């Protein structure tokens, strides 16, 4: 029913001359609608028009009839192009469905917004590797940040830094698969769909997430789980960026700091 409602609404939008394009995002675009979902739609106008906005608002009111929550954003093409290109915006558009594009301008705009060169992906991967080395995978003779906080006597801060290490592992996996990082509510769900993952990654992350107590024993157990991922993660990273870990460090220092 949700898709039928969205398509019926799009049909009315297509009949509005000021509308340049209609974009489905969220669960509607990704085929993941359920009873907790809204209809997330973006309508793009050629230029600002109060009359068009009022007409679109009436379309939404007619389509919802109290049964569905419809979140329909209206932007001009110019405003949409100037939107802050943050991670969530780019992730949404990398998974969007273009329901209507009168002159093809929206499609070109979306491709520009989500474009990342190989250099961009390499830099993103190297940055995540360096952060992971700092937080979880320090060189021989160095302490990780969780271990530093253990030495300082604050086990809560130690475990919190380890929690962030889990975030860094997942961020690296999305970068290795040339994917933007989803919002937190979708992150672990979409992690399972990535094409290239180390064996047993889901079980390892699940085990590392468990915190039975803010004590040293638990910190050691959780760190050991994450550190078991170092070899598989670095093997994929080195292959993807064409650099070993020493070269990644040099690239980070010379290009990214």
mmCIF file of C-alpha atoms in Angstrom:
data_model
loop_
_atom_site.group_PDB
_atom_site.id
_atom_site.type_symbol
_atom_site.label_atom_id
_atom_site.label_comp_id
_atom_site.label_asym_id
_atom_site.label_seq_id
_atom_site.Cartn_x
_atom_site.Cartn_y
_atom_site.Cartn_z
ATOM 1 C CA UNK A 1 0.000 0.000 0.000
ATOM 2 C CA UNK A 2 2.842 2.398 0.826
ATOM 3 C CA UNK A 3 4.399 2.036 -2.633
ATOM 4 C CA UNK A 4 1.004 2.494 -4.274
ATOM 5 C CA UNK A 5 0.460 5.672 -2.240
ATOM 6 C CA UNK A 6 3.903 6.993 -3.189
ATOM 7 C CA UNK A 7 3.375 6.242 -6.869
ATOM 8 C CA UNK A 8 -0.068 7.881 -6.857
ATOM 9 C CA UNK A 9 1.414 10.955 -5.200
ATOM 10 C CA UNK A 10 4.221 11.014 -7.767
ATOM 11 C CA UNK A 11 1.672 10.892 -10.574
ATOM 12 C CA UNK A 12 0.091 14.074 -9.222
ATOM 13 C CA UNK A 13 3.491 15.727 -8.801
ATOM 14 C CA UNK A 14 4.383 14.871 -12.400
ATOM 15 C CA UNK A 15 1.333 16.850 -13.478
ATOM 16 C CA UNK A 16 2.669 19.961 -11.743
ATOM 17 C CA UNK A 17 4.735 21.980 -14.255
ATOM 18 C CA UNK A 18 6.975 23.484 -11.562
ATOM 19 C CA UNK A 19 8.154 20.023 -10.432
ATOM 20 C CA UNK A 20 11.432 18.964 -12.031
ATOM 21 C CA UNK A 21 11.918 15.650 -10.232
ATOM 22 C CA UNK A 22 10.660 13.281 -7.549
ATOM 23 C CA UNK A 23 13.128 11.243 -5.499
ATOM 24 C CA UNK A 24 12.316 8.327 -3.202
ATOM 25 C CA UNK A 25 14.669 7.913 -0.247
ATOM 26 C CA UNK A 26 14.583 5.872 2.975
ATOM 27 C CA UNK A 27 12.867 2.512 3.192
ATOM 28 C CA UNK A 28 10.670 3.392 0.229
ATOM 29 C CA UNK A 29 13.702 3.531 -2.069
ATOM 30 C CA UNK A 30 15.480 0.588 -0.495
ATOM 31 C CA UNK A 31 12.490 -1.783 -0.447
ATOM 32 C CA UNK A 32 12.419 -1.866 3.356
ATOM 33 C CA UNK A 33 9.053 -0.394 4.225
ATOM 34 C CA UNK A 34 7.402 -1.746 7.363
ATOM 35 C CA UNK A 35 4.899 -0.499 9.930
ATOM 36 C CA UNK A 36 7.550 1.713 11.510
ATOM 37 C CA UNK A 37 8.430 3.500 8.254
ATOM 38 C CA UNK A 38 7.474 6.883 6.859
ATOM 39 C CA UNK A 39 7.209 7.641 3.172
ATOM 40 C CA UNK A 40 10.321 9.718 2.531
ATOM 41 C CA UNK A 41 10.089 11.677 -0.704
ATOM 42 C CA UNK A 42 11.877 14.708 -2.136
ATOM 43 C CA UNK A 43 10.249 16.948 -4.727
ATOM 44 C CA UNK A 44 12.527 19.287 -6.671
ATOM 45 C CA UNK A 45 11.196 22.508 -8.171
ATOM 46 C CA UNK A 46 12.752 24.380 -11.063
ATOM 47 C CA UNK A 47 12.488 27.561 -9.022
ATOM 48 C CA UNK A 48 10.811 28.759 -5.842
ATOM 49 C CA UNK A 49 7.016 28.886 -6.062
ATOM 50 C CA UNK A 50 4.648 29.410 -3.156
ATOM 51 C CA UNK A 51 1.765 28.253 -5.325
ATOM 52 C CA UNK A 52 3.536 24.985 -6.170
ATOM 53 C CA UNK A 53 4.393 24.365 -2.511
ATOM 54 C CA UNK A 54 0.765 24.876 -1.485
ATOM 55 C CA UNK A 55 -0.420 22.526 -4.214
ATOM 56 C CA UNK A 56 2.091 19.870 -3.155
ATOM 57 C CA UNK A 57 1.027 20.220 0.498
ATOM 58 C CA UNK A 58 -2.571 19.533 -0.544
ATOM 59 C CA UNK A 59 -1.423 16.438 -2.481
ATOM 60 C CA UNK A 60 0.322 15.120 0.630
ATOM 61 C CA UNK A 61 -2.734 15.768 2.793
ATOM 62 C CA UNK A 62 -4.967 13.892 0.355
ATOM 63 C CA UNK A 63 -2.530 10.983 0.081
ATOM 64 C CA UNK A 64 -1.983 10.470 3.804
ATOM 65 C CA UNK A 65 -5.581 10.629 5.035
ATOM 66 C CA UNK A 66 -4.279 9.854 8.520
ATOM 67 C CA UNK A 67 -3.096 6.379 7.515
ATOM 68 C CA UNK A 68 0.511 7.059 6.544
ATOM 69 C CA UNK A 69 3.159 9.483 7.681
ATOM 70 C CA UNK A 70 4.465 11.168 4.540
ATOM 71 C CA UNK A 71 7.676 13.155 4.907
ATOM 72 C CA UNK A 72 7.874 15.104 1.659
ATOM 73 C CA UNK A 73 10.659 17.681 1.371
ATOM 74 C CA UNK A 74 10.437 20.372 -1.274
ATOM 75 C CA UNK A 75 13.585 22.057 -2.608
ATOM 76 C CA UNK A 76 14.522 24.002 -5.677
ATOM 77 C CA UNK A 77 17.199 22.444 -7.857
ATOM 78 C CA UNK A 78 19.544 25.270 -6.873
ATOM 79 C CA UNK A 79 18.961 24.788 -3.138
ATOM 80 C CA UNK A 80 19.335 21.017 -3.423
ATOM 81 C CA UNK A 81 22.655 21.407 -5.234
ATOM 82 C CA UNK A 82 23.886 23.686 -2.425
ATOM 83 C CA UNK A 83 22.816 21.271 0.348
ATOM 84 C CA UNK A 84 25.567 20.369 2.805
ATOM 85 C CA UNK A 85 27.111 17.179 1.446
ATOM 86 C CA UNK A 86 27.350 15.395 4.769
ATOM 87 C CA UNK A 87 27.608 11.635 5.191
ATOM 88 C CA UNK A 88 23.919 10.907 5.808
ATOM 89 C CA UNK A 89 22.772 13.080 2.886
ATOM 90 C CA UNK A 90 25.181 11.312 0.536
ATOM 91 C CA UNK A 91 24.297 7.873 1.925
ATOM 92 C CA UNK A 92 20.582 8.553 1.401
ATOM 93 C CA UNK A 93 21.153 9.657 -2.189
ATOM 94 C CA UNK A 94 23.467 6.726 -2.913
ATOM 95 C CA UNK A 95 20.470 4.486 -2.090
ATOM 96 C CA UNK A 96 17.713 6.668 -3.561
ATOM 97 C CA UNK A 97 15.304 5.859 -6.393
ATOM 98 C CA UNK A 98 14.585 8.513 -8.973
ATOM 99 C CA UNK A 99 10.847 8.193 -9.485
ATOM 100 C CA UNK A 100 10.603 11.072 -11.948
ATOM 101 C CA UNK A 101 13.138 13.334 -13.650
ATOM 102 C CA UNK A 102 11.557 15.581 -16.245
ATOM 103 C CA UNK A 103 14.773 16.733 -17.952
ATOM 104 C CA UNK A 104 17.425 14.492 -16.365
ATOM 105 C CA UNK A 105 18.839 17.309 -14.236
ATOM 106 C CA UNK A 106 18.152 15.579 -10.926
ATOM 107 C CA UNK A 107 19.960 12.417 -12.003
ATOM 108 C CA UNK A 108 23.037 14.409 -12.994
ATOM 109 C CA UNK A 109 22.920 16.304 -9.718
ATOM 110 C CA UNK A 110 22.652 13.134 -7.633
ATOM 111 C CA UNK A 111 25.581 11.547 -9.452
ATOM 112 C CA UNK A 112 27.666 14.627 -8.710
ATOM 113 C CA UNK A 113 26.697 14.661 -5.011
ATOM 114 C CA UNK A 114 27.566 11.004 -4.389
ATOM 115 C CA UNK A 115 30.695 10.896 -6.543
ATOM 116 C CA UNK A 116 33.895 9.836 -4.786
ATOM 117 C CA UNK A 117 37.126 9.362 -6.711
ATOM 118 C CA UNK A 118 39.477 6.461 -6.010
ATOM 119 C CA UNK A 119 41.780 8.970 -4.314
ATOM 120 C CA UNK A 120 38.916 10.038 -2.049
ATOM 121 C CA UNK A 121 38.216 6.430 -1.063
ATOM 122 C CA UNK A 122 41.908 5.746 -0.512
ATOM 123 C CA UNK A 123 42.245 8.772 1.762
ATOM 124 C CA UNK A 124 39.130 7.787 3.695
ATOM 125 C CA UNK A 125 40.442 4.246 4.156
ATOM 126 C CA UNK A 126 43.874 5.414 5.307
ATOM 127 C CA UNK A 127 42.299 7.808 7.819
ATOM 128 C CA UNK A 128 40.202 5.020 9.345
ATOM 129 C CA UNK A 129 43.247 2.735 9.545
ATOM 130 C CA UNK A 130 45.239 5.440 11.348
ATOM 131 C CA UNK A 131 42.431 6.076 13.832
ATOM 132 C CA UNK A 132 42.140 2.355 14.493
ATOM 133 C CA UNK A 133 45.864 2.136 15.152
ATOM 134 C CA UNK A 134 45.537 4.921 17.694
ATOM 135 C CA UNK A 135 42.478 3.514 19.442
ATOM 136 C CA UNK A 136 42.855 -0.273 19.170
ATOM 137 C CA UNK A 137 45.882 -1.430 17.118
ATOM 138 C CA UNK A 138 48.938 0.489 18.424
ATOM 139 C CA UNK A 139 52.441 -0.470 17.391
ATOM 140 C CA UNK A 140 54.583 -2.739 19.521
ATOM 141 C CA UNK A 141 55.493 -1.111 22.838
ATOM 142 C CA UNK A 142 52.618 1.385 22.702
ATOM 143 C CA UNK A 143 49.332 1.418 24.586
ATOM 144 C CA UNK A 144 45.931 1.749 22.918
ATOM 145 C CA UNK A 145 43.665 4.533 24.168
ATOM 146 C CA UNK A 146 41.525 2.105 26.216
ATOM 147 C CA UNK A 147 44.726 0.893 27.873
ATOM 148 C CA UNK A 148 45.857 4.467 28.527
ATOM 149 C CA UNK A 149 42.599 5.117 30.374
ATOM 150 C CA UNK A 150 43.037 1.859 32.267
ATOM 151 C CA UNK A 151 46.419 3.124 33.455
ATOM 152 C CA UNK A 152 44.820 6.429 34.411
ATOM 153 C CA UNK A 153 42.359 4.534 36.554
ATOM 154 C CA UNK A 154 39.164 5.384 34.660
ATOM 155 C CA UNK A 155 37.658 2.112 33.431
ATOM 156 C CA UNK A 156 34.502 3.797 32.196
ATOM 157 C CA UNK A 157 36.525 6.005 29.837
ATOM 158 C CA UNK A 158 38.560 2.935 28.802
ATOM 159 C CA UNK A 159 35.457 1.011 27.782
ATOM 160 C CA UNK A 160 34.014 4.077 26.069
ATOM 161 C CA UNK A 161 37.141 4.386 23.899
ATOM 162 C CA UNK A 162 36.789 0.716 23.027
ATOM 163 C CA UNK A 163 33.158 1.321 22.020
ATOM 164 C CA UNK A 164 34.431 3.996 19.638
ATOM 165 C CA UNK A 165 36.912 1.464 18.325
ATOM 166 C CA UNK A 166 33.960 -0.694 17.252
ATOM 167 C CA UNK A 167 32.602 2.312 15.361
ATOM 168 C CA UNK A 168 35.964 2.727 13.645
ATOM 169 C CA UNK A 169 35.988 -0.934 12.595
ATOM 170 C CA UNK A 170 32.556 -0.587 10.998
ATOM 171 C CA UNK A 171 33.485 2.746 9.372
ATOM 172 C CA UNK A 172 36.565 1.123 7.856
ATOM 173 C CA UNK A 173 34.496 -1.743 6.474
ATOM 174 C CA UNK A 174 32.152 0.675 4.697
ATOM 175 C CA UNK A 175 35.139 2.570 3.267
ATOM 176 C CA UNK A 176 36.739 -0.678 2.078
ATOM 177 C CA UNK A 177 33.501 -1.485 0.258
ATOM 178 C CA UNK A 178 33.267 2.007 -1.263
ATOM 179 C CA UNK A 179 30.101 2.783 0.678
ATOM 180 C CA UNK A 180 29.058 5.842 2.652
ATOM 181 C CA UNK A 181 28.396 5.191 6.345
ATOM 182 C CA UNK A 182 24.673 4.808 7.124
ATOM 183 C CA UNK A 183 22.924 6.534 10.025
ATOM 184 C CA UNK A 184 23.415 4.749 13.347
ATOM 185 C CA UNK A 185 19.987 3.082 13.214
ATOM 186 C CA UNK A 186 20.900 1.294 9.955
ATOM 187 C CA UNK A 187 24.624 0.824 10.399
ATOM 188 C CA UNK A 188 24.910 -2.750 11.687
ATOM 189 C CA UNK A 189 22.022 -3.919 9.536
ATOM 190 C CA UNK A 190 23.653 -2.675 6.318
ATOM 191 C CA UNK A 191 27.060 -3.879 7.448
ATOM 192 C CA UNK A 192 25.881 -7.446 6.836
ATOM 193 C CA UNK A 193 25.144 -6.612 3.186
ATOM 194 C CA UNK A 194 28.650 -5.399 2.305
ATOM 195 C CA UNK A 195 30.284 -7.466 -0.416
ATOM 196 C CA UNK A 196 33.691 -7.892 1.216
ATOM 197 C CA UNK A 197 33.892 -8.708 4.924
ATOM 198 C CA UNK A 198 36.327 -10.689 7.088
ATOM 199 C CA UNK A 199 35.049 -14.115 8.084
ATOM 200 C CA UNK A 200 33.104 -14.071 11.349
ATOM 201 C CA UNK A 201 32.921 -10.288 11.497
ATOM 202 C CA UNK A 202 29.327 -10.222 12.755
ATOM 203 C CA UNK A 203 30.103 -12.576 15.653
ATOM 204 C CA UNK A 204 33.278 -10.645 16.525
ATOM 205 C CA UNK A 205 31.522 -7.272 16.616
ATOM 206 C CA UNK A 206 28.648 -8.725 18.640
ATOM 207 C CA UNK A 207 31.100 -10.204 21.158
ATOM 208 C CA UNK A 208 33.075 -6.958 21.399
ATOM 209 C CA UNK A 209 29.868 -4.987 22.063
ATOM 210 C CA UNK A 210 29.061 -7.016 25.183
ATOM 211 C CA UNK A 211 30.088 -5.227 28.380
ATOM 212 C CA UNK A 212 29.427 -7.211 31.541
ATOM 213 C CA UNK A 213 31.307 -4.829 33.834
ATOM 214 C CA UNK A 214 33.529 -1.751 33.615
ATOM 215 C CA UNK A 215 36.563 -3.651 34.843
ATOM 216 C CA UNK A 216 40.002 -4.633 33.577
ATOM 217 C CA UNK A 217 39.072 -8.246 32.817
ATOM 218 C CA UNK A 218 36.234 -7.199 30.521
ATOM 219 C CA UNK A 219 38.425 -4.576 28.867
ATOM 220 C CA UNK A 220 41.058 -7.197 28.076
ATOM 221 C CA UNK A 221 38.478 -9.593 26.672
ATOM 222 C CA UNK A 222 36.868 -6.969 24.455
ATOM 223 C CA UNK A 223 40.217 -5.665 23.221
ATOM 224 C CA UNK A 224 41.318 -9.200 22.344
ATOM 225 C CA UNK A 225 38.176 -9.690 20.237
ATOM 226 C CA UNK A 226 38.768 -6.490 18.267
ATOM 227 C CA UNK A 227 42.463 -7.175 17.866
ATOM 228 C CA UNK A 228 41.690 -10.558 16.327
ATOM 229 C CA UNK A 229 40.300 -8.547 13.402
ATOM 230 C CA UNK A 230 43.518 -6.658 12.755
ATOM 231 C CA UNK A 231 45.052 -9.169 10.325
ATOM 232 C CA UNK A 232 41.957 -9.659 8.133
ATOM 233 C CA UNK A 233 41.152 -5.931 8.115
ATOM 234 C CA UNK A 234 44.678 -4.877 7.215
ATOM 235 C CA UNK A 235 44.907 -7.507 4.477
ATOM 236 C CA UNK A 236 41.830 -6.049 2.778
ATOM 237 C CA UNK A 237 42.945 -2.448 3.377
ATOM 238 C CA UNK A 238 46.431 -2.978 1.953
ATOM 239 C CA UNK A 239 44.978 -4.628 -1.135
ATOM 240 C CA UNK A 240 42.361 -1.909 -1.660
ATOM 241 C CA UNK A 241 44.712 1.070 -1.365
ATOM 242 C CA UNK A 242 47.859 -0.574 -2.744
ATOM 243 C CA UNK A 243 49.968 0.377 0.289
ATOM 244 C CA UNK A 244 51.339 -1.482 3.299
ATOM 245 C CA UNK A 245 50.836 -0.093 6.793
ATOM 246 C CA UNK A 246 54.104 1.856 6.797
ATOM 247 C CA UNK A 247 53.192 3.476 3.484
ATOM 248 C CA UNK A 248 49.725 4.305 4.832
ATOM 249 C CA UNK A 249 51.336 6.048 7.790
ATOM 250 C CA UNK A 250 53.560 8.062 5.458
ATOM 251 C CA UNK A 251 50.566 8.936 3.266
ATOM 252 C CA UNK A 252 48.609 10.074 6.320
ATOM 253 C CA UNK A 253 51.450 12.261 7.594
ATOM 254 C CA UNK A 254 52.225 13.834 4.207
ATOM 255 C CA UNK A 255 48.692 14.183 2.770
ATOM 256 C CA UNK A 256 46.020 14.011 5.458
ATOM 257 C CA UNK A 257 47.339 15.612 8.652
#
